[in-house]
CSV table of C-alpha atoms and ligand atoms in Angstrom, one decimal:
chain,number,residue,atom,x,y,z
Z,17,MET,CA,100.4,219.9,24.3
Z,18,SER,CA,96.9,218.4,23.7
Z,19,PHE,CA,95.6,215.0,24.9
Z,20,ALA,CA,94.8,214.0,21.3
Z,21,SER,CA,98.5,214.4,20.4
Z,22,GLN,CA,99.3,211.8,23.1
Z,23,ASN,CA,97.5,209.1,21.1
Z,24,PHE,CA,94.9,208.6,23.7
Z,25,SER,CA,91.8,206.8,22.4
Z,26,GLN,CA,88.9,208.9,21.2
Z,27,ASP,CA,86.8,207.7,24.2
Z,28,ILE,CA,89.4,209.1,26.7
Z,29,VAL,CA,89.9,212.4,24.8
Z,30,ARG,CA,86.1,212.9,24.7
Z,31,ALA,CA,85.8,212.4,28.4
Z,32,LEU,CA,88.7,214.7,29.2
Z,33,THR,CA,87.2,217.4,27.0
Z,34,GLU,CA,84.0,217.1,29.1
Z,35,CYS,CA,86.1,217.5,32.3
Z,36,GLY,CA,87.4,220.8,30.8
Z,37,TYR,CA,90.9,219.5,30.2
Z,38,GLU,CA,92.5,221.0,27.1
Z,39,LYS,CA,96.2,220.9,27.6
Z,40,LEU,CA,98.5,218.6,29.7
Z,41,THR,CA,99.7,220.1,32.9
Z,42,PRO,CA,103.5,220.0,33.4
Z,43,ILE,CA,103.5,216.8,35.5
Z,44,GLN,CA,101.3,215.2,32.9
Z,45,GLN,CA,103.7,216.3,30.1
Z,46,GLN,CA,106.6,214.6,32.0
Z,47,ALA,CA,104.9,211.5,33.3
Z,48,ILE,CA,102.6,210.4,30.6
Z,49,PRO,CA,105.1,209.5,27.8
Z,50,HIS,CA,107.2,207.4,30.2
Z,51,ALA,CA,104.2,205.8,31.8
Z,52,ARG,CA,102.7,204.9,28.4
Z,53,ARG,CA,105.9,203.0,27.6
Z,54,GLY,CA,105.5,201.0,30.8
Z,55,SER,CA,108.4,202.6,32.8
Z,56,ASP,CA,108.4,202.8,36.6
Z,57,ILE,CA,108.1,206.4,37.8
Z,58,LEU,CA,109.2,208.3,40.8
Z,59,ALA,CA,107.5,211.7,40.8
Z,60,ASN,CA,108.0,214.7,43.0
Z,61,ALA,CA,104.7,216.3,42.5
Z,62,GLN,CA,102.8,218.6,44.8
Z,63,THR,CA,99.1,218.2,45.3
Z,64,GLY,CA,96.9,220.1,42.8
Z,65,THR,CA,99.2,219.7,39.8
Z,66,GLY,CA,97.0,217.2,37.9
Z,67,LYS,CA,98.9,214.1,39.1
Z,68,THR,CA,95.8,211.9,39.2
Z,69,ALA,CA,95.4,212.1,35.5
Z,70,ALA,CA,99.2,211.8,35.1
Z,71,PHE,CA,99.2,208.3,36.5
Z,72,SER,CA,95.7,207.1,35.7
Z,73,LEU,CA,95.4,208.0,32.0
Z,74,PRO,CA,98.4,205.8,30.9
Z,75,ILE,CA,97.0,202.9,33.0
Z,76,ILE,CA,93.5,203.4,31.4
Z,77,GLN,CA,95.0,203.5,27.9
Z,78,GLN,CA,97.2,200.4,28.5
Z,79,ILE,CA,94.2,198.5,29.8
Z,80,LEU,CA,92.2,199.5,26.7
Z,81,ASP,CA,95.2,198.4,24.5
Z,82,LYS,CA,95.3,194.9,26.2
Z,83,PRO,CA,91.7,194.0,27.0
Z,84,LYS,CA,91.3,190.9,29.2
Z,85,SER,CA,88.2,189.1,30.4
Z,86,ARG,CA,87.7,189.7,34.1
Z,87,SER,CA,88.4,186.9,36.5
Z,88,ARG,CA,86.9,186.7,39.9
Z,89,PHE,CA,88.5,188.7,42.7
Z,90,ASN,CA,91.2,189.8,40.4
Z,91,ALA,CA,92.5,193.4,40.1
Z,92,ARG,CA,94.6,194.6,37.2
Z,93,ALA,CA,95.6,198.0,38.6
Z,94,LEU,CA,95.9,199.1,42.3
Z,95,ILE,CA,96.2,202.7,43.4
Z,96,LEU,CA,97.0,203.2,47.1
Z,97,ALA,CA,96.2,206.5,48.8
Z,98,PRO,CA,96.3,207.5,52.4
Z,99,THR,CA,92.8,208.7,53.2
Z,100,ARG,CA,89.2,207.9,52.4
Z,101,GLU,CA,88.7,211.3,50.8
Z,102,LEU,CA,91.6,211.0,48.5
Z,103,VAL,CA,90.6,207.4,47.5
Z,104,ALA,CA,87.0,208.6,46.7
Z,105,GLN,CA,88.4,211.6,44.8
Z,106,ILE,CA,90.8,209.5,42.7
Z,107,ALA,CA,88.1,206.9,42.0
Z,108,LYS,CA,85.7,209.7,40.9
Z,109,ASN,CA,88.2,211.2,38.6
Z,110,ILE,CA,88.9,207.8,37.0
Z,111,GLU,CA,85.2,207.1,36.6
Z,112,ASP,CA,85.0,210.5,34.8
Z,113,TYR,CA,87.9,209.6,32.5
Z,114,THR,CA,86.6,206.1,31.7
Z,115,LYS,CA,82.9,207.0,31.3
Z,116,TYR,CA,82.9,206.1,27.6
Z,117,THR,CA,84.8,202.8,28.1
Z,118,ASP,CA,83.8,199.6,29.8
Z,119,ILE,CA,86.7,199.8,32.3
Z,120,SER,CA,85.5,199.0,35.9
Z,121,VAL,CA,86.6,201.0,38.9
Z,122,ALA,CA,86.2,200.2,42.6
Z,123,ALA,CA,87.1,202.2,45.7
Z,124,VAL,CA,87.7,200.6,49.0
Z,125,TYR,CA,88.2,202.5,52.2
Z,126,GLY,CA,87.3,202.3,55.9
Z,127,GLY,CA,84.2,203.9,57.5
Z,128,THR,CA,81.8,202.2,55.1
Z,129,LYS,CA,80.4,198.7,55.0
Z,130,MET,CA,82.6,195.9,53.7
Z,131,SER,CA,79.7,194.1,52.0
Z,132,SER,CA,79.0,196.7,49.3
Z,133,GLN,CA,82.7,196.9,48.5
Z,134,GLU,CA,82.9,193.1,48.5
Z,135,LYS,CA,80.2,192.9,45.8
Z,136,LYS,CA,82.2,195.3,43.6
Z,137,LEU,CA,85.3,193.2,44.0
Z,138,GLU,CA,83.9,189.8,43.4
Z,139,PRO,CA,83.5,189.8,39.6
Z,140,GLY,CA,87.1,191.3,39.3
Z,141,VAL,CA,87.9,195.0,38.7
Z,142,ASP,CA,90.2,196.7,36.3
Z,143,ILE,CA,91.2,199.6,38.5
Z,144,LEU,CA,91.1,199.3,42.3
Z,145,VAL,CA,91.7,202.4,44.4
Z,146,ALA,CA,92.2,201.7,48.1
Z,147,THR,CA,93.5,202.8,51.5
Z,148,PRO,CA,96.1,200.3,52.7
Z,149,GLY,CA,94.2,199.2,55.9
Z,150,ARG,CA,90.8,198.4,54.3
Z,151,LEU,CA,92.5,196.7,51.4
Z,152,LEU,CA,94.3,194.4,53.8
Z,153,GLU,CA,91.0,193.5,55.4
Z,154,HIS,CA,89.6,192.5,52.1
Z,155,MET,CA,92.7,190.6,51.2
Z,156,GLU,CA,92.5,188.6,54.5
Z,157,LEU,CA,88.9,187.7,53.6
Z,158,ASN,CA,90.0,186.6,50.1
Z,159,ASN,CA,87.7,189.2,48.6
Z,160,VAL,CA,90.5,190.3,46.3
Z,161,THR,CA,93.7,189.0,44.9
Z,162,LEU,CA,96.7,191.0,43.7
Z,163,ALA,CA,98.5,188.0,42.2
Z,164,ASN,CA,98.2,189.2,38.6
Z,165,LEU,CA,98.5,192.9,39.3
Z,166,GLU,CA,99.9,194.8,36.3
Z,167,PHE,CA,99.9,198.4,37.6
Z,168,LEU,CA,100.7,199.8,41.0
Z,169,VAL,CA,100.5,203.4,42.1
Z,170,PHE,CA,101.4,205.0,45.4
Z,171,ASP,CA,99.7,208.4,45.7
Z,172,GLU,CA,100.8,210.9,48.4
Z,173,ALA,CA,103.3,208.3,49.4
Z,174,ASP,CA,104.9,210.6,52.0
Z,175,ARG,CA,101.6,210.9,53.8
Z,176,MET,CA,101.2,207.1,53.8
Z,177,LEU,CA,104.5,206.7,55.6
Z,178,ASP,CA,103.7,209.6,58.0
Z,179,MET,CA,100.5,207.8,58.9
Z,180,GLY,CA,102.4,204.6,59.7
Z,181,PHE,CA,101.2,202.5,56.8
Z,182,ILE,CA,104.6,201.1,56.0
Z,183,THR,CA,103.8,197.7,57.6
Z,184,ASP,CA,100.5,197.4,55.7
Z,185,ILE,CA,102.3,198.4,52.5
Z,186,ARG,CA,104.9,195.6,53.0
Z,187,ARG,CA,102.1,193.1,53.7
Z,188,ILE,CA,100.3,194.2,50.5
Z,189,MET,CA,103.5,194.0,48.5
Z,190,GLY,CA,104.0,190.4,49.8
Z,191,ASP,CA,100.9,189.3,48.0
Z,192,ILE,CA,102.0,190.6,44.6
Z,193,ARG,CA,103.5,187.8,42.6
Z,194,ASN,CA,104.6,189.5,39.4
Z,195,GLN,CA,106.4,192.8,38.8
Z,196,PRO,CA,103.8,195.4,38.1
Z,197,GLN,CA,104.6,198.8,36.5
Z,198,THR,CA,105.0,200.9,39.6
Z,199,MET,CA,104.6,204.7,40.0
Z,200,LEU,CA,105.2,206.6,43.2
Z,201,PHE,CA,104.0,210.1,43.6
Z,202,SER,CA,105.0,212.2,46.6
Z,203,ALA,CA,105.1,215.9,47.4
Z,204,THR,CA,108.1,215.5,49.7
Z,205,PHE,CA,111.0,213.0,49.7
Z,206,SER,CA,112.6,211.9,53.0
Z,207,ALA,CA,115.3,209.3,53.5
Z,208,GLN,CA,112.6,206.7,54.4
Z,209,MET,CA,110.7,207.5,51.2
Z,210,ASN,CA,113.8,207.1,49.0
Z,211,LYS,CA,114.5,203.7,50.7
Z,212,LEU,CA,110.9,202.5,50.0
Z,213,ALA,CA,111.2,203.8,46.4
Z,214,GLY,CA,114.4,201.9,46.0
Z,215,GLU,CA,112.7,198.7,47.1
Z,216,ILE,CA,109.6,198.9,45.0
Z,217,THR,CA,110.6,200.4,41.7
Z,218,ARG,CA,112.9,199.2,39.0
Z,219,LYS,CA,115.0,201.8,37.1
Z,220,PRO,CA,112.4,204.4,37.7
Z,221,LYS,CA,112.2,207.6,35.6
Z,222,ARG,CA,112.6,210.4,38.1
Z,223,ILE,CA,110.4,213.4,37.4
Z,224,SER,CA,109.8,216.6,39.2
Z,225,VAL,CA,107.6,219.5,38.3
Z,226,SER,CA,108.8,221.9,41.0
Z,227,PRO,CA,111.7,222.2,43.3
Z,228,GLU,CA,111.6,219.7,46.1
Z,229,ASN,CA,109.1,220.6,48.8
Z,230,ALA,CA,107.8,223.7,47.1
Z,231,THR,CA,104.3,225.1,47.0
Z,232,ALA,CA,102.6,226.2,43.8
Z,233,ASP,CA,103.6,229.6,42.5
Z,234,THR,CA,99.9,230.5,42.2
Z,235,VAL,CA,99.6,230.8,46.0
Z,236,ALA,CA,100.2,234.0,47.9
Z,237,HIS,CA,101.4,233.3,51.5
Z,238,VAL,CA,100.7,235.6,54.4
Z,239,VAL,CA,101.4,235.3,58.1
Z,240,TYR,CA,99.4,237.1,60.8
Z,241,PRO,CA,101.3,237.1,64.1
Z,242,VAL,CA,98.7,236.7,66.9
Z,243,ASP,CA,98.3,235.3,70.4
Z,244,GLN,CA,96.6,231.9,70.5
Z,245,GLU,CA,93.6,233.1,72.4
Z,246,ARG,CA,92.9,235.9,69.9
Z,247,LYS,CA,92.9,233.7,66.8
Z,248,ARG,CA,89.2,233.0,66.7
Z,249,GLU,CA,88.4,236.7,66.8
Z,250,LEU,CA,90.9,237.4,64.1
Z,251,LEU,CA,89.4,234.7,61.9
Z,252,SER,CA,85.9,236.1,62.2
Z,253,GLU,CA,87.2,239.6,61.6
Z,254,LEU,CA,89.2,238.7,58.4
Z,255,ILE,CA,86.3,236.6,57.0
Z,256,GLY,CA,83.9,239.5,57.6
Z,257,LYS,CA,86.0,242.5,56.7
Z,258,LYS,CA,87.6,240.9,53.6
Z,259,ASN,CA,84.4,239.2,52.6
Z,260,TRP,CA,86.0,235.8,52.2
Z,261,LYS,CA,83.4,233.5,50.7
Z,262,GLN,CA,85.0,230.1,50.9
Z,263,VAL,CA,87.6,229.4,53.5
Z,264,LEU,CA,89.2,226.0,54.5
Z,265,VAL,CA,90.5,226.3,58.0
Z,266,PHE,CA,93.1,223.8,59.4
Z,267,VAL,CA,93.4,223.1,63.1
Z,268,ASN,CA,95.5,220.5,64.8
Z,269,TYR,CA,92.9,218.9,67.1
Z,270,LYS,CA,89.4,217.7,66.8
Z,271,GLU,CA,88.4,219.5,70.0
Z,272,THR,CA,89.6,222.8,68.5
Z,273,ALA,CA,87.6,222.1,65.4
Z,274,ASN,CA,84.4,221.5,67.3
Z,275,GLU,CA,84.9,224.6,69.4
Z,276,LEU,CA,85.8,226.8,66.5
Z,277,VAL,CA,82.7,225.8,64.5
Z,278,LYS,CA,80.5,226.7,67.5
Z,279,GLU,CA,82.2,230.0,67.9
Z,280,LEU,CA,82.0,230.9,64.3
Z,281,LYS,CA,78.3,230.1,64.2
Z,282,LEU,CA,77.9,232.5,67.2
Z,283,ASP,CA,79.6,235.2,65.0
Z,284,GLY,CA,77.0,234.5,62.3
Z,285,ILE,CA,79.4,232.6,60.1
Z,286,LYS,CA,78.1,229.3,58.8
Z,287,ALA,CA,80.8,226.6,59.3
Z,288,VAL,CA,80.9,222.9,58.8
Z,289,LEU,CA,83.3,220.3,60.4
Z,290,CYS,CA,85.5,217.7,58.7
Z,291,HIS,CA,87.5,215.5,61.2
Z,292,GLY,CA,88.2,211.9,61.8
Z,293,ASP,CA,85.5,211.4,64.5
Z,294,LYS,CA,82.8,212.3,62.0
Z,295,ALA,CA,81.2,209.4,60.0
Z,296,GLN,CA,82.0,209.3,56.4
Z,297,SER,CA,78.5,210.3,55.4
Z,298,ALA,CA,78.7,213.4,57.7
Z,299,ARG,CA,82.1,214.4,56.2
Z,300,ARG,CA,80.7,214.0,52.7
Z,301,ARG,CA,77.7,216.1,53.6
Z,302,ALA,CA,79.9,218.8,55.1
Z,303,LEU,CA,82.1,218.8,52.0
Z,304,ASP,CA,79.1,219.1,49.7
Z,305,GLU,CA,77.7,222.0,51.7
Z,306,PHE,CA,81.1,223.7,51.6
Z,307,LYS,CA,81.6,223.1,47.9
Z,308,GLU,CA,78.1,224.4,47.1
Z,309,GLY,CA,78.6,227.6,49.1
Z,310,LYS,CA,76.0,226.7,51.7
Z,311,ALA,CA,78.7,226.9,54.3
Z,312,ARG,CA,81.3,229.7,54.2
Z,313,VAL,CA,83.9,227.9,56.3
Z,314,MET,CA,85.0,224.3,56.6
Z,315,VAL,CA,87.1,223.6,59.7
Z,316,ALA,CA,89.2,220.5,59.2
Z,317,THR,CA,91.9,218.5,60.8
Z,318,GLU,CA,94.9,217.5,58.7
Z,319,VAL,CA,94.2,213.9,58.1
Z,320,ALA,CA,90.5,214.4,57.3
Z,321,ALA,CA,91.2,217.0,54.7
Z,322,ARG,CA,93.9,215.0,52.9
Z,323,GLY,CA,93.2,214.8,49.2
Z,324,LEU,CA,90.3,217.2,49.2
Z,325,ASP,CA,89.8,218.7,45.8
Z,326,ILE,CA,87.7,221.8,45.9
Z,327,GLN,CA,87.6,223.4,42.6
Z,328,GLY,CA,88.8,227.0,42.7
Z,329,LEU,CA,89.1,227.1,46.5
Z,330,PRO,CA,90.4,230.7,47.2
Z,331,HIS,CA,91.5,230.7,50.8
Z,332,VAL,CA,93.2,228.3,53.2
Z,333,VAL,CA,93.9,229.3,56.8
Z,334,ASN,CA,96.3,227.6,59.1
Z,335,PHE,CA,94.5,228.4,62.4
Z,336,ASP,CA,97.2,226.3,64.0
Z,337,MET,CA,100.5,225.8,62.4
Z,338,PRO,CA,101.0,222.1,61.5
Z,339,PHE,CA,103.2,220.0,63.6
Z,340,LEU,CA,105.3,219.0,60.6
Z,341,ALA,CA,106.6,221.6,58.2
Z,342,GLU,CA,105.8,219.2,55.3
Z,343,ASP,CA,102.2,219.4,56.2
Z,344,TYR,CA,102.2,223.1,55.4
Z,345,VAL,CA,102.9,222.1,51.8
Z,346,HIS,CA,100.0,219.7,51.7
Z,347,ARG,CA,97.5,222.0,53.4
Z,348,ILE,CA,98.3,224.9,51.1
Z,349,GLY,CA,98.0,222.6,48.1
Z,350,ARG,CA,94.3,222.7,48.6
Z,351,THR,CA,94.3,226.2,47.1
Z,352,GLY,CA,96.0,227.6,43.9
Z,353,ARG,CA,95.2,224.4,42.1
Z,354,ALA,CA,95.3,223.8,38.3
Z,355,GLY,CA,96.8,227.3,37.7
Z,356,LEU,CA,94.2,229.3,39.7
Z,357,GLN,CA,95.2,231.9,42.2
Z,358,GLY,CA,95.2,230.9,45.9
Z,359,HIS,CA,95.6,232.6,49.2
Z,360,ALA,CA,97.3,230.9,52.1
Z,361,VAL,CA,97.0,232.6,55.6
Z,362,SER,CA,98.8,231.4,58.7
Z,363,PHE,CA,98.0,232.5,62.2
Z,364,VAL,CA,101.3,232.3,64.1
Z,365,SER,CA,101.5,232.6,67.9
Z,366,ARG,CA,104.8,233.1,69.7
Z,367,ASP,CA,105.2,229.4,70.4
Z,368,GLU,CA,104.7,228.5,66.7
Z,369,GLU,CA,107.5,230.8,65.4
Z,370,LEU,CA,109.9,227.9,65.3
Z,371,THR,CA,107.5,225.9,63.0
Z,372,LEU,CA,107.1,229.0,60.8
Z,373,GLN,CA,110.9,229.1,60.5
Z,374,GLN,CA,111.0,225.4,59.5
Z,375,VAL,CA,108.2,226.0,56.9
Z,376,GLU,CA,110.2,228.9,55.4
Z,377,ASN,CA,113.3,226.8,55.2
Z,378,LEU,CA,111.4,224.0,53.6
Z,379,ILE,CA,109.6,226.1,51.0
Z,380,LYS,CA,112.7,228.3,50.5
Z,381,GLN,CA,110.6,231.4,50.8
Z,382,ARG,CA,110.2,234.1,53.5
Z,383,ILE,CA,106.5,234.5,54.1
Z,384,HIS,CA,105.1,238.1,54.2
Z,385,ARG,CA,104.1,239.2,57.7
Z,386,VAL,CA,101.0,241.3,58.2
Z,387,GLN,CA,100.4,242.8,61.7
Z,388,LEU,CA,96.8,243.7,62.1
Z,389,THR,CA,96.3,246.6,64.6
Z,390,GLY,CA,94.7,245.4,67.8
Z,391,TYR,CA,96.0,241.9,67.4
Z,392,GLU,CA,99.7,242.5,68.2
Z,393,PRO,CA,101.0,239.5,70.2
Z,394,LYS,CA,102.0,240.1,73.8
Z,395,SER,CA,105.7,240.6,74.4
Z,396,ARG,CA,107.7,237.6,75.6
Z,397,ASP,CA,108.0,239.0,79.1
Z,398,ALA,CA,104.2,239.3,79.4
Z,399,LEU,CA,103.9,235.8,78.1
Z,400,LEU,CA,106.4,234.5,80.6
Z,401,ASN,CA,104.6,236.4,83.4
Z,402,LYS,CA,101.3,234.9,82.3
Z,403,ILE,CA,102.7,231.4,82.2
Z,404,HIS,CA,104.2,232.0,85.7
Z,405,ASN,CA,100.9,233.3,87.1
Z,406,LYS,CA,99.0,230.4,85.5
Z,407,ALA,CA,101.4,227.9,87.1
Z,408,ALA,CA,101.1,229.7,90.5
Z,409,TYR,CA,97.3,229.7,90.2
Z,410,ARG,CA,97.2,226.0,89.3
Z,411,ASP,CA,99.6,225.3,92.2
Z,412,ARG,CA,97.3,227.1,94.6
Z,413,GLN,CA,94.2,225.4,93.1
Z,414,GLY,CA,95.9,222.0,93.2
Z,415,ARG,CA,96.8,222.4,96.9
Z,416,THR,CA,93.3,223.6,97.9
Z,417,ASN,CA,91.1,221.5,95.6
Z,418,ASN,CA,93.1,218.4,95.0
Z,419,PRO,CA,93.5,216.1,98.1
Z,420,ALA,CA,95.8,213.8,96.1
Z,421,ALA,CA,98.1,216.8,95.4
Z,422,ASP,CA,98.0,217.7,99.1
Z,423,GLN,CA,98.7,214.2,100.1
Z,424,SER,CA,101.6,213.8,97.7
Z,425,ASP,CA,102.9,217.2,98.8
Z,426,ALA,CA,102.7,216.2,102.5
Z,427,GLU,CA,104.4,212.8,101.6
Z,428,ARG,CA,107.1,214.6,99.8
Z,429,ARG,CA,107.8,216.9,102.8
Z,430,ALA,CA,107.7,213.9,105.2
Z,431,ARG,CA,110.2,212.0,103.0
Z,432,LEU,CA,112.4,215.1,102.9
Z,433,ARG,CA,112.2,215.4,106.7
Z,434,ARG,CA,113.1,211.7,107.1
Z,435,ALA,CA,116.0,212.0,104.7
Z,436,VAL,CA,117.3,215.1,106.6
Z,437,LEU,CA,116.9,213.3,109.9
Z,438,ASN,CA,118.7,210.1,108.6
Z,439,LYS,CA,121.5,212.3,107.3
Z,440,SER,CA,122.0,214.0,110.6
Z,441,LYS,CA,122.0,210.5,112.3
Z,442,VAL,CA,124.7,209.3,109.9
Z,443,THR,CA,126.7,212.4,110.5
Z,444,LYS,CA,126.4,211.9,114.3
Z,445,LEU,CA,127.5,208.2,114.0
Z,446,LYS,CA,130.5,209.2,111.9
Z,447,LYS,CA,131.5,211.7,114.6
T,517,AMP,P1,95.1,216.6,41.1
T,517,AMP,O1,96.5,217.1,41.3
T,517,AMP,O2,95.1,215.3,40.3
T,517,AMP,O3,94.4,216.5,42.4
T,517,AMP,O4,94.4,217.6,40.2
T,517,AMP,C1,94.1,218.9,40.6
T,517,AMP,C2,92.9,219.5,39.8
T,517,AMP,O5,93.3,219.8,38.5
T,517,AMP,C3,91.7,218.6,39.7
T,517,AMP,O6,90.6,219.4,39.9
T,517,AMP,C4,91.8,218.1,38.3
T,517,AMP,O7,90.5,217.8,37.8
T,517,AMP,C5,92.4,219.3,37.5
T,517,AMP,N1,93.1,218.9,36.3
T,517,AMP,C6,93.9,217.8,36.2
T,517,AMP,N2,94.5,217.8,34.9
T,517,AMP,C7,94.0,218.9,34.3
T,517,AMP,C8,94.2,219.4,33.0
T,517,AMP,N3,95.1,218.8,32.1
T,517,AMP,N4,93.6,220.6,32.6
T,517,AMP,C9,92.8,221.2,33.5
T,517,AMP,N5,92.5,220.7,34.8
T,517,AMP,C10,93.2,219.6,35.2
């Protein structure tokens, strides 16, 4: 199904052709006809399926169909997304789609100056893409009004809820006076999500391009069982031996990310960092270096990597298994996008086996295990012994090095002695 057959204006079709889009992706085939008619939409769409175009093209076309002169601080369409990267990505896509029109697009997100965003908002914008927190700041300063909003989109809505944006969302909704066409896109649907969807949409068309909580078919999943302390070595070995050229590595903590980048560099592998403590400009630089192939590895934490669109990314590695099984779906969604083949590798230590099980239940798929010789995890007994020895060592260290520990230990013994003495006194009295 071509875009021209969907009655999009020549200006849109021309821009899409330049983006290399020929046919509609499945989510676009399902969403676009309903969205063009103005229906609310509830879409279960995983990342990388072409959902940005699915919600933005119908909005762009409707704005072109009903041109209005801009009024100060006014926004006609609002797209909410959880992270700066995703907001920047969506805004960039929409700018590409609208390059032959006079539709204006503004992106607002934290980590950059308010003033430059304020300037863009002042004359009024057609399409505003925003993170909830920064949008509220602008709303409080009266830099933008949503009173006449005509279109509202929640992208990666599940992530917005996970990140605790629900209060911000409710405050934003409180400012909207009319009933905009509302579209909600989410890779996963929890009870809380369904509740929110019920509150903000009217008779929505429900669409789904894959079974709930599934990952793209184009991704091959592999698990390497390995002890936590051997993961770094395993990563360097796989990158070197298999000659992986572009690898996005997910870790759970910023500290792990910093450490890992240093270690990889020592192994001669150029790696860049993408985590929440890095300034927006540094994150963008890292991403550019990674996209251009100047760095072979990008080590990222979950939140920072949200919404990253790296064309043709071949490998994603879960250095740490995510805390939430749902996050596996999002992480893996960075590869195997737009029909290309992807490779998802997870390093699973003994204490992450439960998460692996939860992931397999969620994606309804058993992931193939590959045991690399020399990296066999220690047996459970050895692990327990190690934990025991570590505890005993810490205990000894604590007693010798830590006066506070000594003191509390002495106090505890004294309390115990007093209690025993009192008890014997009571016993004597009773007698
Ligand atoms: P998204 O799910 O919106 O992040 O899109 C994933 C990737 O697919 C992006 O790189 C888009 O530019 C690309 N894409 C979206 N729609 C199409 C299409 N109809 N044909 C080819 N690529 C597309």
